[in-house]
mmCIF file of C-alpha atoms and ligand atoms in Angstrom:
data_model
loop_
_atom_site.group_PDB
_atom_site.id
_atom_site.type_symbol
_atom_site.label_atom_id
_atom_site.label_comp_id
_atom_site.label_asym_id
_atom_site.label_seq_id
_atom_site.Cartn_x
_atom_site.Cartn_y
_atom_site.Cartn_z
ATOM 1 C CA MET A 1 -23.613 -32.398 -14.427
ATOM 2 C CA PRO A 2 -20.873 -30.279 -12.824
ATOM 3 C CA ARG A 3 -20.997 -29.788 -9.067
ATOM 4 C CA PRO A 4 -23.725 -27.237 -8.467
ATOM 5 C CA ILE A 5 -21.489 -24.552 -6.932
ATOM 6 C CA GLN A 6 -21.194 -21.335 -8.916
ATOM 7 C CA ALA A 7 -20.074 -17.733 -8.429
ATOM 8 C CA PHE A 8 -22.006 -14.936 -10.125
ATOM 9 C CA ILE A 9 -20.771 -11.447 -10.938
ATOM 10 C CA HIS A 10 -23.355 -8.656 -10.860
ATOM 11 C CA SER A 11 -22.388 -6.024 -13.439
ATOM 12 C CA ASN A 12 -25.132 -3.575 -12.540
ATOM 13 C CA ALA A 13 -23.971 -3.602 -8.934
ATOM 14 C CA LEU A 14 -20.401 -2.817 -10.063
ATOM 15 C CA ARG A 15 -21.732 0.151 -12.058
ATOM 16 C CA HIS A 16 -23.823 1.281 -9.119
ATOM 17 C CA ASN A 17 -20.926 1.035 -6.672
ATOM 18 C CA LEU A 18 -18.640 3.064 -8.936
ATOM 19 C CA GLN A 19 -21.311 5.771 -9.015
ATOM 20 C CA GLN A 20 -21.557 5.681 -5.236
ATOM 21 C CA VAL A 21 -17.802 6.177 -4.891
ATOM 22 C CA ARG A 22 -18.018 9.138 -7.257
ATOM 23 C CA HIS A 23 -20.718 10.705 -5.076
ATOM 24 C CA HIS A 24 -18.285 10.765 -2.164
ATOM 25 C CA VAL A 25 -15.235 12.284 -3.827
ATOM 26 C CA GLY A 26 -16.306 15.512 -5.464
ATOM 27 C CA ASP A 27 -14.737 15.929 -8.873
ATOM 28 C CA ALA A 28 -11.805 13.602 -8.215
ATOM 29 C CA LYS A 29 -10.947 11.064 -10.877
ATOM 30 C CA VAL A 30 -11.387 7.455 -9.845
ATOM 31 C CA TRP A 31 -8.949 4.616 -10.320
ATOM 32 C CA ALA A 32 -10.816 1.332 -10.346
ATOM 33 C CA VAL A 33 -8.412 -0.962 -8.512
ATOM 34 C CA VAL A 34 -8.465 -4.325 -10.271
ATOM 35 C CA LYS A 35 -5.430 -5.992 -8.726
ATOM 36 C CA ALA A 36 -5.664 -9.666 -7.755
ATOM 37 C CA ASN A 37 -7.781 -10.314 -10.838
ATOM 38 C CA ALA A 38 -10.295 -7.651 -9.832
ATOM 39 C CA TYR A 39 -10.458 -8.883 -6.235
ATOM 40 C CA GLY A 40 -11.244 -12.370 -7.476
ATOM 41 C CA HIS A 41 -14.053 -11.247 -9.784
ATOM 42 C CA GLY A 42 -12.055 -11.612 -13.003
ATOM 43 C CA ILE A 43 -10.781 -8.600 -14.947
ATOM 44 C CA GLU A 44 -12.617 -9.644 -18.096
ATOM 45 C CA ARG A 45 -15.864 -10.016 -16.139
ATOM 46 C CA VAL A 46 -15.730 -6.548 -14.529
ATOM 47 C CA TYR A 47 -14.228 -4.610 -17.416
ATOM 48 C CA ASP A 48 -17.412 -3.539 -19.117
ATOM 49 C CA ALA A 49 -19.039 -2.341 -15.892
ATOM 50 C CA LEU A 50 -15.955 -0.509 -14.640
ATOM 51 C CA ARG A 51 -14.810 1.111 -17.865
ATOM 52 C CA ALA A 52 -16.666 4.230 -16.726
ATOM 53 C CA ALA A 53 -13.755 4.705 -14.294
ATOM 54 C CA ASP A 54 -10.996 7.158 -15.218
ATOM 55 C CA GLY A 55 -8.315 4.506 -15.069
ATOM 56 C CA PHE A 56 -7.433 1.058 -13.800
ATOM 57 C CA ALA A 57 -4.889 0.412 -11.058
ATOM 58 C CA LEU A 58 -3.224 -2.949 -10.502
ATOM 59 C CA LEU A 59 0.077 -4.652 -9.733
ATOM 60 C CA ASP A 60 0.700 -7.384 -12.287
ATOM 61 C CA LEU A 61 1.990 -6.685 -15.755
ATOM 62 C CA ASP A 62 0.005 -9.542 -17.223
ATOM 63 C CA GLU A 63 -3.182 -7.980 -15.859
ATOM 64 C CA ALA A 64 -2.223 -4.721 -17.565
ATOM 65 C CA GLU A 65 -1.719 -6.684 -20.792
ATOM 66 C CA ARG A 66 -5.198 -8.151 -20.416
ATOM 67 C CA LEU A 67 -6.749 -4.696 -19.985
ATOM 68 C CA ARG A 68 -5.050 -3.437 -23.138
ATOM 69 C CA ALA A 69 -6.193 -6.596 -24.946
ATOM 70 C CA LEU A 70 -9.761 -5.765 -23.898
ATOM 71 C CA GLY A 71 -9.349 -2.448 -25.679
ATOM 72 C CA TRP A 72 -8.691 -0.103 -22.744
ATOM 73 C CA ARG A 73 -6.663 2.846 -24.022
ATOM 74 C CA GLY A 74 -6.949 5.022 -20.934
ATOM 75 C CA PRO A 75 -4.635 5.239 -17.937
ATOM 76 C CA ILE A 76 -3.332 2.129 -16.187
ATOM 77 C CA LEU A 77 -1.321 2.561 -12.989
ATOM 78 C CA LEU A 78 1.078 -0.008 -11.542
ATOM 79 C CA LEU A 79 0.576 0.502 -7.818
ATOM 80 C CA GLU A 80 3.898 -1.061 -6.836
ATOM 81 C CA GLY A 81 5.801 0.128 -9.887
ATOM 82 C CA VAL A 82 8.293 -2.152 -11.581
ATOM 83 C CA PHE A 83 10.147 -5.090 -10.091
ATOM 84 C CA GLU A 84 13.017 -5.358 -12.567
ATOM 85 C CA PRO A 85 14.441 -3.290 -15.439
ATOM 86 C CA ARG A 86 12.721 -5.148 -18.252
ATOM 87 C CA ASP A 87 9.324 -4.327 -16.733
ATOM 88 C CA LEU A 88 9.980 -0.766 -17.892
ATOM 89 C CA GLU A 89 9.962 -1.999 -21.471
ATOM 90 C CA VAL A 90 6.443 -3.300 -20.915
ATOM 91 C CA CYS A 91 5.492 0.072 -19.416
ATOM 92 C CA SER A 92 6.831 1.825 -22.504
ATOM 93 C CA ARG A 93 5.108 -0.600 -24.871
ATOM 94 C CA LEU A 94 1.723 -0.487 -23.117
ATOM 95 C CA GLY A 95 1.882 3.125 -21.966
ATOM 96 C CA LEU A 96 1.603 2.209 -18.295
ATOM 97 C CA TRP A 97 1.950 4.752 -15.541
ATOM 98 C CA HIS A 98 3.851 3.434 -12.580
ATOM 99 C CA ALA A 99 4.517 4.128 -8.936
ATOM 100 C CA VAL A 100 8.092 4.886 -7.911
ATOM 101 C CA HIS A 101 8.642 4.023 -4.278
ATOM 102 C CA CYS A 102 12.378 3.421 -3.857
ATOM 103 C CA GLU A 103 15.805 4.478 -5.125
ATOM 104 C CA GLN A 104 16.259 1.216 -7.023
ATOM 105 C CA GLN A 105 13.262 2.041 -9.188
ATOM 106 C CA ILE A 106 14.771 5.458 -9.982
ATOM 107 C CA ASP A 107 18.051 3.718 -10.899
ATOM 108 C CA MET A 108 16.161 1.440 -13.273
ATOM 109 C CA LEU A 109 14.432 4.419 -14.891
ATOM 110 C CA ALA A 110 17.714 6.279 -15.276
ATOM 111 C CA ALA A 111 19.098 3.312 -17.233
ATOM 112 C CA HIS A 112 15.953 2.782 -19.311
ATOM 113 C CA LYS A 113 15.956 3.545 -23.021
ATOM 114 C CA THR A 114 12.610 4.946 -24.117
ATOM 115 C CA HIS A 115 11.241 7.214 -26.806
ATOM 116 C CA ALA A 116 8.302 8.440 -24.764
ATOM 117 C CA PRO A 117 8.970 9.535 -21.187
ATOM 118 C CA HIS A 118 6.933 7.842 -18.457
ATOM 119 C CA ARG A 119 4.238 9.258 -16.229
ATOM 120 C CA VAL A 120 5.168 8.282 -12.674
ATOM 121 C CA PHE A 121 3.527 8.427 -9.233
ATOM 122 C CA LEU A 122 6.141 9.154 -6.583
ATOM 123 C CA LYS A 123 5.127 7.402 -3.419
ATOM 124 C CA LEU A 124 5.469 8.879 0.042
ATOM 125 C CA ASN A 125 5.776 6.622 3.063
ATOM 126 C CA GLY A 126 3.422 8.580 5.285
ATOM 127 C CA GLY A 127 3.819 6.292 8.270
ATOM 128 C CA MET A 128 2.546 2.932 7.092
ATOM 129 C CA ASN A 129 6.124 1.789 6.488
ATOM 130 C CA ARG A 130 5.305 -0.505 3.637
ATOM 131 C CA LEU A 131 6.375 1.159 0.371
ATOM 132 C CA GLY A 132 7.542 4.701 -0.261
ATOM 133 C CA PHE A 133 10.120 7.356 0.486
ATOM 134 C CA LYS A 134 10.279 8.779 3.994
ATOM 135 C CA PRO A 135 9.151 12.418 4.232
ATOM 136 C CA GLN A 136 12.740 13.629 4.697
ATOM 137 C CA SER A 137 13.952 11.991 1.469
ATOM 138 C CA TYR A 138 10.849 12.661 -0.642
ATOM 139 C CA ARG A 139 11.936 15.959 -2.172
ATOM 140 C CA ALA A 140 15.350 14.612 -3.134
ATOM 141 C CA ALA A 141 13.661 11.675 -4.866
ATOM 142 C CA TRP A 142 11.354 14.100 -6.668
ATOM 143 C CA ALA A 143 14.312 16.209 -7.823
ATOM 144 C CA ARG A 144 16.168 13.121 -9.036
ATOM 145 C CA LEU A 145 13.145 11.936 -11.000
ATOM 146 C CA ASN A 146 12.483 15.395 -12.379
ATOM 147 C CA ALA A 147 15.976 15.539 -13.821
ATOM 148 C CA LEU A 148 15.549 12.331 -15.810
ATOM 149 C CA PRO A 149 14.705 12.525 -19.512
ATOM 150 C CA GLN A 150 12.875 9.201 -19.048
ATOM 151 C CA VAL A 151 10.314 10.897 -16.811
ATOM 152 C CA ASP A 152 7.336 12.926 -17.936
ATOM 153 C CA GLU A 153 4.833 14.211 -15.370
ATOM 154 C CA ILE A 154 5.356 13.335 -11.706
ATOM 155 C CA SER A 155 2.278 12.743 -9.577
ATOM 156 C CA LEU A 156 2.349 12.491 -5.792
ATOM 157 C CA MET A 157 1.008 9.443 -4.030
ATOM 158 C CA MET A 158 0.534 8.055 -0.517
ATOM 159 C CA HIS A 159 -1.423 5.239 1.116
ATOM 160 C CA PHE A 160 -3.220 5.579 4.466
ATOM 161 C CA SER A 161 -2.688 2.885 7.069
ATOM 162 C CA ASP A 162 -5.756 3.678 9.195
ATOM 163 C CA ALA A 163 -8.415 5.124 6.911
ATOM 164 C CA ASP A 164 -10.829 2.378 8.018
ATOM 165 C CA GLY A 165 -10.217 2.716 11.752
ATOM 166 C CA PRO A 166 -10.477 5.097 14.700
ATOM 167 C CA ALA A 167 -7.154 6.838 13.945
ATOM 168 C CA GLY A 168 -8.498 7.988 10.579
ATOM 169 C CA VAL A 169 -6.439 10.011 8.118
ATOM 170 C CA ALA A 170 -5.645 13.308 9.849
ATOM 171 C CA ALA A 171 -2.053 12.659 10.934
ATOM 172 C CA GLN A 172 -0.870 11.060 7.698
ATOM 173 C CA LEU A 173 -2.695 13.710 5.683
ATOM 174 C CA ALA A 174 -0.704 16.369 7.536
ATOM 175 C CA THR A 175 2.500 14.437 6.812
ATOM 176 C CA PHE A 176 1.597 14.323 3.127
ATOM 177 C CA GLU A 177 0.782 18.013 2.940
ATOM 178 C CA GLN A 178 4.044 18.963 4.573
ATOM 179 C CA ALA A 179 6.196 16.628 2.495
ATOM 180 C CA THR A 180 4.635 17.712 -0.801
ATOM 181 C CA GLN A 181 4.131 21.412 -0.127
ATOM 182 C CA GLY A 182 4.971 23.455 -3.182
ATOM 183 C CA LEU A 183 5.608 20.463 -5.433
ATOM 184 C CA PRO A 184 3.659 20.483 -8.706
ATOM 185 C CA GLY A 185 1.660 17.510 -9.938
ATOM 186 C CA GLU A 186 -1.545 15.616 -9.347
ATOM 187 C CA ARG A 187 -2.141 14.010 -5.980
ATOM 188 C CA CYS A 188 -3.551 10.569 -5.166
ATOM 189 C CA ILE A 189 -3.813 9.369 -1.584
ATOM 190 C CA SER A 190 -7.206 7.804 -0.816
ATOM 191 C CA ASN A 191 -8.409 4.208 -0.901
ATOM 192 C CA SER A 192 -12.056 3.164 -0.493
ATOM 193 C CA ALA A 193 -12.177 3.773 3.251
ATOM 194 C CA ALA A 194 -10.708 7.263 3.010
ATOM 195 C CA SER A 195 -12.938 8.078 0.026
ATOM 196 C CA LEU A 196 -16.180 6.970 1.657
ATOM 197 C CA ARG A 197 -15.483 8.300 5.151
ATOM 198 C CA PHE A 198 -13.600 11.525 4.422
ATOM 199 C CA GLY A 199 -13.833 12.023 0.654
ATOM 200 C CA ALA A 200 -15.991 15.139 0.938
ATOM 201 C CA ASP A 201 -12.815 16.927 2.070
ATOM 202 C CA ALA A 202 -10.921 18.090 -1.014
ATOM 203 C CA ARG A 203 -7.622 17.522 0.819
ATOM 204 C CA VAL A 204 -8.574 13.836 1.087
ATOM 205 C CA HIS A 205 -10.024 13.198 -2.355
ATOM 206 C CA GLN A 206 -7.385 15.346 -4.106
ATOM 207 C CA ASP A 207 -7.109 14.693 -7.881
ATOM 208 C CA TRP A 208 -7.450 10.905 -7.953
ATOM 209 C CA VAL A 209 -8.778 8.303 -5.553
ATOM 210 C CA ARG A 210 -7.994 4.579 -5.685
ATOM 211 C CA ALA A 211 -11.176 2.625 -5.062
ATOM 212 C CA GLY A 212 -11.061 -1.116 -4.646
ATOM 213 C CA ILE A 213 -13.207 -2.856 -2.085
ATOM 214 C CA ALA A 214 -16.110 -0.393 -2.294
ATOM 215 C CA LEU A 215 -16.530 -1.229 -5.982
ATOM 216 C CA TYR A 216 -16.887 -4.868 -5.026
ATOM 217 C CA GLY A 217 -19.715 -4.336 -2.563
ATOM 218 C CA SER A 218 -17.891 -4.819 0.718
ATOM 219 C CA SER A 219 -17.691 -2.136 3.391
ATOM 220 C CA PRO A 220 -14.119 -1.053 4.138
ATOM 221 C CA ASN A 221 -15.051 -0.309 7.740
ATOM 222 C CA TYR A 222 -17.457 -3.111 8.632
ATOM 223 C CA PRO A 223 -18.924 -3.499 11.226
ATOM 224 C CA ASP A 224 -18.830 0.243 12.013
ATOM 225 C CA ALA A 225 -20.644 0.693 8.706
ATOM 226 C CA ASP A 226 -22.204 -1.992 6.532
ATOM 227 C CA ILE A 227 -22.812 -1.840 2.790
ATOM 228 C CA GLY A 228 -26.290 -0.482 3.452
ATOM 229 C CA THR A 229 -24.763 2.538 5.189
ATOM 230 C CA TRP A 230 -22.627 3.246 2.124
ATOM 231 C CA ASN A 231 -25.395 2.290 -0.294
ATOM 232 C CA LEU A 232 -23.224 -0.354 -1.945
ATOM 233 C CA ARG A 233 -24.522 -3.554 -3.526
ATOM 234 C CA PRO A 234 -23.019 -7.060 -3.582
ATOM 235 C CA THR A 235 -21.128 -7.731 -6.801
ATOM 236 C CA MET A 236 -20.316 -11.387 -6.230
ATOM 237 C CA SER A 237 -22.616 -14.206 -5.143
ATOM 238 C CA LEU A 238 -21.350 -17.641 -4.218
ATOM 239 C CA ARG A 239 -24.175 -20.143 -4.519
ATOM 240 C CA SER A 240 -24.530 -23.888 -4.406
ATOM 241 C CA ARG A 241 -27.168 -26.522 -3.774
ATOM 242 C CA ILE A 242 -28.087 -29.143 -1.219
ATOM 243 C CA ILE A 243 -26.934 -32.571 -2.408
ATOM 244 C CA GLY A 244 -28.075 -34.603 0.614
ATOM 245 C CA VAL A 245 -30.341 -34.348 3.658
ATOM 246 C CA GLN A 246 -30.029 -35.972 7.090
ATOM 247 C CA ALA A 247 -32.608 -36.222 9.864
ATOM 248 C CA LEU A 248 -30.961 -35.846 13.266
ATOM 249 C CA GLN A 249 -32.140 -36.990 16.669
ATOM 250 C CA PRO A 250 -30.965 -35.363 19.906
ATOM 251 C CA GLY A 251 -27.365 -36.409 20.471
ATOM 252 C CA ASP A 252 -26.588 -36.969 16.770
ATOM 253 C CA ALA A 253 -23.419 -35.238 15.581
ATOM 254 C CA VAL A 254 -22.463 -33.645 12.242
ATOM 255 C CA GLY A 255 -19.203 -33.727 10.341
ATOM 256 C CA TYR A 256 -15.542 -34.238 11.218
ATOM 257 C CA GLY A 257 -14.776 -34.102 14.898
ATOM 258 C CA SER A 258 -18.477 -34.275 15.741
ATOM 259 C CA ARG A 259 -18.286 -30.580 16.462
ATOM 260 C CA PHE A 260 -22.043 -30.020 16.264
ATOM 261 C CA VAL A 261 -24.462 -32.131 18.282
ATOM 262 C CA ALA A 262 -28.228 -31.778 17.841
ATOM 263 C CA ASP A 263 -30.153 -31.018 21.022
ATOM 264 C CA ALA A 264 -33.548 -31.554 19.367
ATOM 265 C CA PRO A 265 -34.834 -33.373 16.284
ATOM 266 C CA MET A 266 -33.839 -31.428 13.192
ATOM 267 C CA HIS A 267 -32.941 -31.720 9.508
ATOM 268 C CA ILE A 268 -29.686 -30.635 7.968
ATOM 269 C CA GLY A 269 -28.765 -30.165 4.327
ATOM 270 C CA VAL A 270 -25.357 -31.071 2.955
ATOM 271 C CA VAL A 271 -24.139 -28.397 0.524
ATOM 272 C CA ALA A 272 -21.699 -28.803 -2.349
ATOM 273 C CA CYS A 273 -19.247 -26.197 -1.066
ATOM 274 C CA GLY A 274 -16.133 -26.630 1.031
ATOM 275 C CA TYR A 275 -12.808 -25.050 1.809
ATOM 276 C CA ALA A 276 -11.411 -26.272 -1.506
ATOM 277 C CA ASP A 277 -13.898 -23.872 -3.105
ATOM 278 C CA GLY A 278 -12.561 -20.983 -1.034
ATOM 279 C CA TYR A 279 -15.140 -21.106 1.748
ATOM 280 C CA PRO A 280 -13.228 -20.605 5.024
ATOM 281 C CA ARG A 281 -12.840 -23.686 7.187
ATOM 282 C CA ILE A 282 -13.110 -21.496 10.249
ATOM 283 C CA CYS A 283 -16.760 -20.704 9.405
ATOM 284 C CA ASP A 284 -18.136 -23.678 11.320
ATOM 285 C CA THR A 285 -21.388 -23.723 13.300
ATOM 286 C CA GLY A 286 -23.283 -20.450 13.208
ATOM 287 C CA THR A 287 -22.031 -18.709 10.082
ATOM 288 C CA PRO A 288 -24.997 -17.224 8.199
ATOM 289 C CA VAL A 289 -26.228 -18.708 4.885
ATOM 290 C CA LEU A 290 -29.412 -18.264 2.839
ATOM 291 C CA ILE A 291 -31.420 -21.403 2.059
ATOM 292 C CA ASP A 292 -34.139 -20.811 -0.525
ATOM 293 C CA GLY A 293 -33.681 -17.132 0.312
ATOM 294 C CA VAL A 294 -34.177 -17.655 4.073
ATOM 295 C CA ARG A 295 -31.441 -16.945 6.581
ATOM 296 C CA SER A 296 -30.005 -19.962 8.365
ATOM 297 C CA ARG A 297 -26.579 -21.154 9.543
ATOM 298 C CA THR A 298 -23.802 -23.642 9.016
ATOM 299 C CA VAL A 299 -23.567 -26.597 11.396
ATOM 300 C CA GLY A 300 -20.403 -28.567 12.189
ATOM 301 C CA ARG A 301 -17.002 -28.433 10.518
ATOM 302 C CA ILE A 302 -16.480 -27.264 6.953
ATOM 303 C CA SER A 303 -15.068 -30.144 4.871
ATOM 304 C CA MET A 304 -12.991 -29.882 1.728
ATOM 305 C CA ASP A 305 -15.976 -30.286 -0.623
ATOM 306 C CA MET A 306 -19.048 -30.074 1.604
ATOM 307 C CA LEU A 307 -20.590 -28.234 4.481
ATOM 308 C CA ALA A 308 -23.821 -28.723 6.422
ATOM 309 C CA VAL A 309 -26.618 -26.221 6.998
ATOM 310 C CA ASP A 310 -29.586 -26.105 9.346
ATOM 311 C CA LEU A 311 -32.909 -26.595 7.527
ATOM 312 C CA THR A 312 -35.020 -25.519 10.494
ATOM 313 C CA ALA A 313 -35.441 -21.835 9.608
ATOM 314 C CA PRO A 314 -36.386 -22.182 5.930
ATOM 315 C CA ARG A 315 -38.823 -25.011 6.682
ATOM 316 C CA ALA A 316 -40.384 -22.935 9.465
ATOM 317 C CA ALA A 317 -40.769 -20.166 6.888
ATOM 318 C CA GLY A 318 -42.779 -22.536 4.712
ATOM 319 C CA LYS A 319 -40.072 -23.484 2.207
ATOM 320 C CA ALA A 320 -39.765 -27.074 1.047
ATOM 321 C CA SER A 321 -36.013 -26.893 1.631
ATOM 322 C CA GLY A 322 -34.220 -30.130 0.918
ATOM 323 C CA PHE A 323 -32.434 -31.884 -1.920
ATOM 324 C CA GLY A 324 -31.631 -29.395 -4.701
ATOM 325 C CA SER A 325 -32.388 -26.261 -2.676
ATOM 326 C CA GLU A 326 -30.338 -23.151 -3.399
ATOM 327 C CA VAL A 327 -27.831 -22.140 -0.739
ATOM 328 C CA VAL A 328 -26.164 -18.729 -0.825
ATOM 329 C CA LEU A 329 -22.795 -18.633 0.897
ATOM 330 C CA TRP A 330 -22.529 -14.875 0.323
ATOM 331 C CA GLY A 331 -24.075 -12.321 -1.998
ATOM 332 C CA LEU A 332 -27.562 -12.476 -3.424
ATOM 333 C CA ALA A 333 -30.128 -15.245 -3.703
ATOM 334 C CA SER A 334 -31.446 -15.824 -7.209
ATOM 335 C CA ALA A 335 -34.479 -13.860 -8.381
ATOM 336 C CA ALA A 336 -36.680 -16.885 -7.672
ATOM 337 C CA HIS A 337 -35.806 -16.373 -4.002
ATOM 338 C CA GLY A 338 -36.362 -12.653 -3.980
ATOM 339 C CA ALA A 339 -32.688 -11.730 -4.450
ATOM 340 C CA ALA A 340 -32.323 -11.774 -0.657
ATOM 341 C CA ALA A 341 -28.906 -10.502 0.394
ATOM 342 C CA LEU A 342 -26.202 -11.948 2.611
ATOM 343 C CA PRO A 343 -23.385 -9.369 2.641
ATOM 344 C CA ILE A 344 -19.951 -10.930 2.310
ATOM 345 C CA ASP A 345 -18.828 -8.842 5.300
ATOM 346 C CA GLU A 346 -21.096 -10.805 7.645
ATOM 347 C CA VAL A 347 -19.628 -14.102 6.536
ATOM 348 C CA ALA A 348 -16.112 -12.708 6.730
ATOM 349 C CA ALA A 349 -16.698 -11.539 10.299
ATOM 350 C CA HIS A 350 -17.605 -15.104 11.261
ATOM 351 C CA GLY A 351 -14.398 -16.234 9.588
ATOM 352 C CA GLN A 352 -12.337 -13.656 11.500
ATOM 353 C CA THR A 353 -11.383 -12.011 8.250
ATOM 354 C CA VAL A 354 -12.569 -9.351 5.799
ATOM 355 C CA GLY A 355 -14.595 -9.413 2.600
ATOM 356 C CA TYR A 356 -11.405 -8.802 0.607
ATOM 357 C CA GLU A 357 -9.968 -12.179 1.567
ATOM 358 C CA LEU A 358 -13.105 -14.168 0.784
ATOM 359 C CA MET A 359 -13.652 -12.681 -2.658
ATOM 360 C CA CYS A 360 -9.994 -13.077 -3.603
ATOM 361 C CA ALA A 361 -9.929 -16.707 -2.452
ATOM 362 C CA VAL A 362 -12.726 -18.247 -4.550
ATOM 363 C CA ALA A 363 -11.010 -21.325 -5.940
ATOM 364 C CA ALA A 364 -10.198 -21.916 -9.583
ATOM 365 C CA ARG A 365 -12.513 -24.934 -9.664
ATOM 366 C CA VAL A 366 -15.589 -22.733 -9.059
ATOM 367 C CA PRO A 367 -17.221 -21.765 -12.378
ATOM 368 C CA PHE A 368 -18.266 -18.126 -12.807
ATOM 369 C CA GLY A 369 -21.391 -16.743 -14.369
ATOM 370 C CA GLN A 370 -22.742 -13.260 -15.012
ATOM 371 C CA GLU A 371 -26.033 -12.059 -13.606
ATOM 372 C CA CYS A 372 -27.052 -8.389 -13.910
HETATM 373 C C1 PLP B 1 -5.299 -2.222 -2.978
HETATM 374 C C2 PLP B 1 -4.927 -0.808 -2.954
HETATM 375 C C3 PLP B 1 -5.918 0.186 -2.954
HETATM 376 C C4 PLP B 1 -7.384 -0.124 -2.867
HETATM 377 O O1 PLP B 1 -7.729 -0.327 -1.526
HETATM 378 P P1 PLP B 1 -9.251 -0.605 -1.112
HETATM 379 O O2 PLP B 1 -9.204 -0.656 0.360
HETATM 380 O O3 PLP B 1 -9.637 -1.908 -1.710
HETATM 381 O O4 PLP B 1 -10.047 0.521 -1.648
HETATM 382 C C5 PLP B 1 -5.510 1.508 -3.006
HETATM 383 N N1 PLP B 1 -4.200 1.826 -3.053
HETATM 384 C C6 PLP B 1 -3.234 0.907 -3.040
HETATM 385 C C7 PLP B 1 -1.807 1.342 -3.097
HETATM 386 C C8 PLP B 1 -3.557 -0.438 -2.990
HETATM 387 O O5 PLP B 1 -2.578 -1.350 -2.983
#
């Protein structure tokens, strides 16, 4: 028997979430962002559900290869463009569209030998100061690209720094409009947060949006809005089982450092899940879990391979929780437990992080399954 921990991918939820994104962005085309191995879900596992997108956006050439191997003939966009000249050969061979965010990438294109010119997305640094040309050098970069025989259509791209927060998109949107005024080409500026919060505005959704986290059932602006607000569904469930039970008396401690001490008689379950599975070590006492579909909490430190949970709540709810019981670390309980939900955002908040980080960090030793 393998350890009982398993992650499940919910294809119907991926389909549903893609539809929800579409509802927010008018007639814009949608890039399904599948970087970081589809936010930890696995490109091969999400492909069928997300092939209703208009294209796939990612960073790694080998992930683009995998999408072509799956049979995807539509657009693929490299969000960071190429890293060295020979990457352009892969772009030519696989027909990849790529971002151009710096002069060095234009130099590489100018030296590239290709039969078919490349579709490129010229990136504006609208104030985030990560990748992209400053507004004052954007037009010169466009003109340089436009003069190259290696370049086909030029699209215009930007990334918001504050689409999920109180600052919103207004200032950077104005920067984009000014820097690109009069330039031809499709526009692509919005991530999930901008799409969900402001996507009704045609100036925000433009021609393409890049949706990542919303597809994967995590709210880009939790806790201001949870997945219920956006009508998104969890796409990944991390589940394990109880492999041991301890009865505690008042004063008994749990785990390394004796960080939890019982103040009344209680039972705890020891779960086959630890930080070596990708569960954050910081999620000690009080982080929500579902035991037999009933909400409870972690107790004590998270170990490498185990963590402890409080059996009080499920037993009070009439469940015979103990050895072998199902524990949901995030996502959905199994159908036998009513598919109760524990949004990944709630767990992430207890770990002082975001859903993105948890889903990307599920360890290689955790086996994956599919569950509609
Ligand atoms: C990751 C990424 C996205 C997707 O962001 P989400 O917040 O997950 O929707 C969009 N654009 C770029 C350039 C990215 O790197």
